[in-house]
Amino acid sequence: MKKDRNYPKPVLTPGEVARRSGVAVSALHFYETKGLIFSTRNGGNQRRYSRDVLRRVAIIKIAQRIGIPLATVSDSLEHIPANKRMSAPEWDALTQHWREELDKRIETLTRLRNDLDGCIGCGCLSMRDCPLRNPGDRLGQQGSGAVLLDPEQDDKHPDTG
């Protein structure tokens, strides 16, 4: 007897995807609302996922683990077909920007760690001189009183380098 090669791809319930991927069903629904993964509906209007969704969820989890925002993940995944296995060159292209962002974060954290080493001896955390709390006395330039630094602005400020 000849096998029918036109059989539909096996589908998974949300519970099966959750068990196999290690994420909660609510996370799957959330990812779906963000356009990160896709499902179909059966006759009873229940969600069903193709097995390919397991790979996409794994990519999402990897990205989250290294701190990549879901919006960035979504932008990256929109160029990859949801029902296709990703090749090594596609993975490299997908993650190139992620690697660059990770390198920047590592550089920033290394610089902060090195500045922290200088504070261990003094321990004063001087509001005027501390390279961690107030690099280059930037807070003084913004006026008197309590002023907070925005870590996102650190790399954009002309006095830092």
GROMACS .gro file of N, CA and C in nm, residues 28 30-40 53 56-57 74 82:
model
   51
   28LEU      N    1   0.231   3.169   2.543
   28LEU     CA    2   0.204   3.140   2.401
   28LEU      C    3   0.098   3.236   2.346
   30PHE      N    4   0.027   3.529   2.463
   30PHE     CA    5   0.088   3.662   2.459
   30PHE      C    6   0.177   3.676   2.335
   31TYR      N    7   0.262   3.575   2.310
   31TYR     CA    8   0.348   3.579   2.190
   31TYR      C    9   0.263   3.591   2.064
   32GLU      N   10   0.149   3.524   2.065
   32GLU     CA   11   0.062   3.528   1.948
   32GLU      C   12   0.004   3.668   1.929
   33THR      N   13  -0.035   3.734   2.038
   33THR     CA   14  -0.089   3.871   2.025
   33THR      C   15   0.018   3.968   1.975
   34LYS      N   16   0.144   3.937   2.002
   34LYS     CA   17   0.254   4.023   1.956
   34LYS      C   18   0.301   3.986   1.815
   35GLY      N   19   0.240   3.884   1.756
   35GLY     CA   20   0.277   3.845   1.620
   35GLY      C   21   0.405   3.764   1.612
   36LEU      N   22   0.450   3.710   1.724
   36LEU     CA   23   0.574   3.631   1.726
   36LEU      C   24   0.550   3.488   1.680
   37ILE      N   25   0.434   3.433   1.712
   37ILE     CA   26   0.397   3.298   1.669
   37ILE      C   27   0.254   3.304   1.614
   38PHE      N   28   0.216   3.196   1.546
   38PHE     CA   29   0.085   3.192   1.482
   38PHE      C   30   0.018   3.058   1.508
   39SER      N   31  -0.114   3.060   1.514
   39SER     CA   32  -0.189   2.937   1.531
   39SER      C   33  -0.303   2.934   1.431
   40THR      N   34  -0.364   2.818   1.423
   40THR     CA   35  -0.487   2.803   1.346
   40THR      C   36  -0.595   2.763   1.446
   53VAL      N   37   0.630   2.589   1.541
   53VAL     CA   38   0.622   2.692   1.644
   53VAL      C   39   0.721   2.663   1.758
   56ARG      N   40   1.037   2.849   1.685
   56ARG     CA   41   1.020   2.994   1.706
   56ARG      C   42   1.017   3.028   1.854
   57VAL      N   43   0.949   2.947   1.933
   57VAL     CA   44   0.945   2.972   2.078
   57VAL      C   45   1.086   2.959   2.136
   74SER      N   46   1.041   4.053   1.744
   74SER     CA   47   0.933   4.055   1.645
   74SER      C   48   0.982   4.112   1.513
   82ALA      N   49   0.720   3.160   0.912
   82ALA     CA   50   0.686   3.089   1.035
   82ALA      C   51   0.687   2.938   1.019
   0.00000   0.00000   0.00000
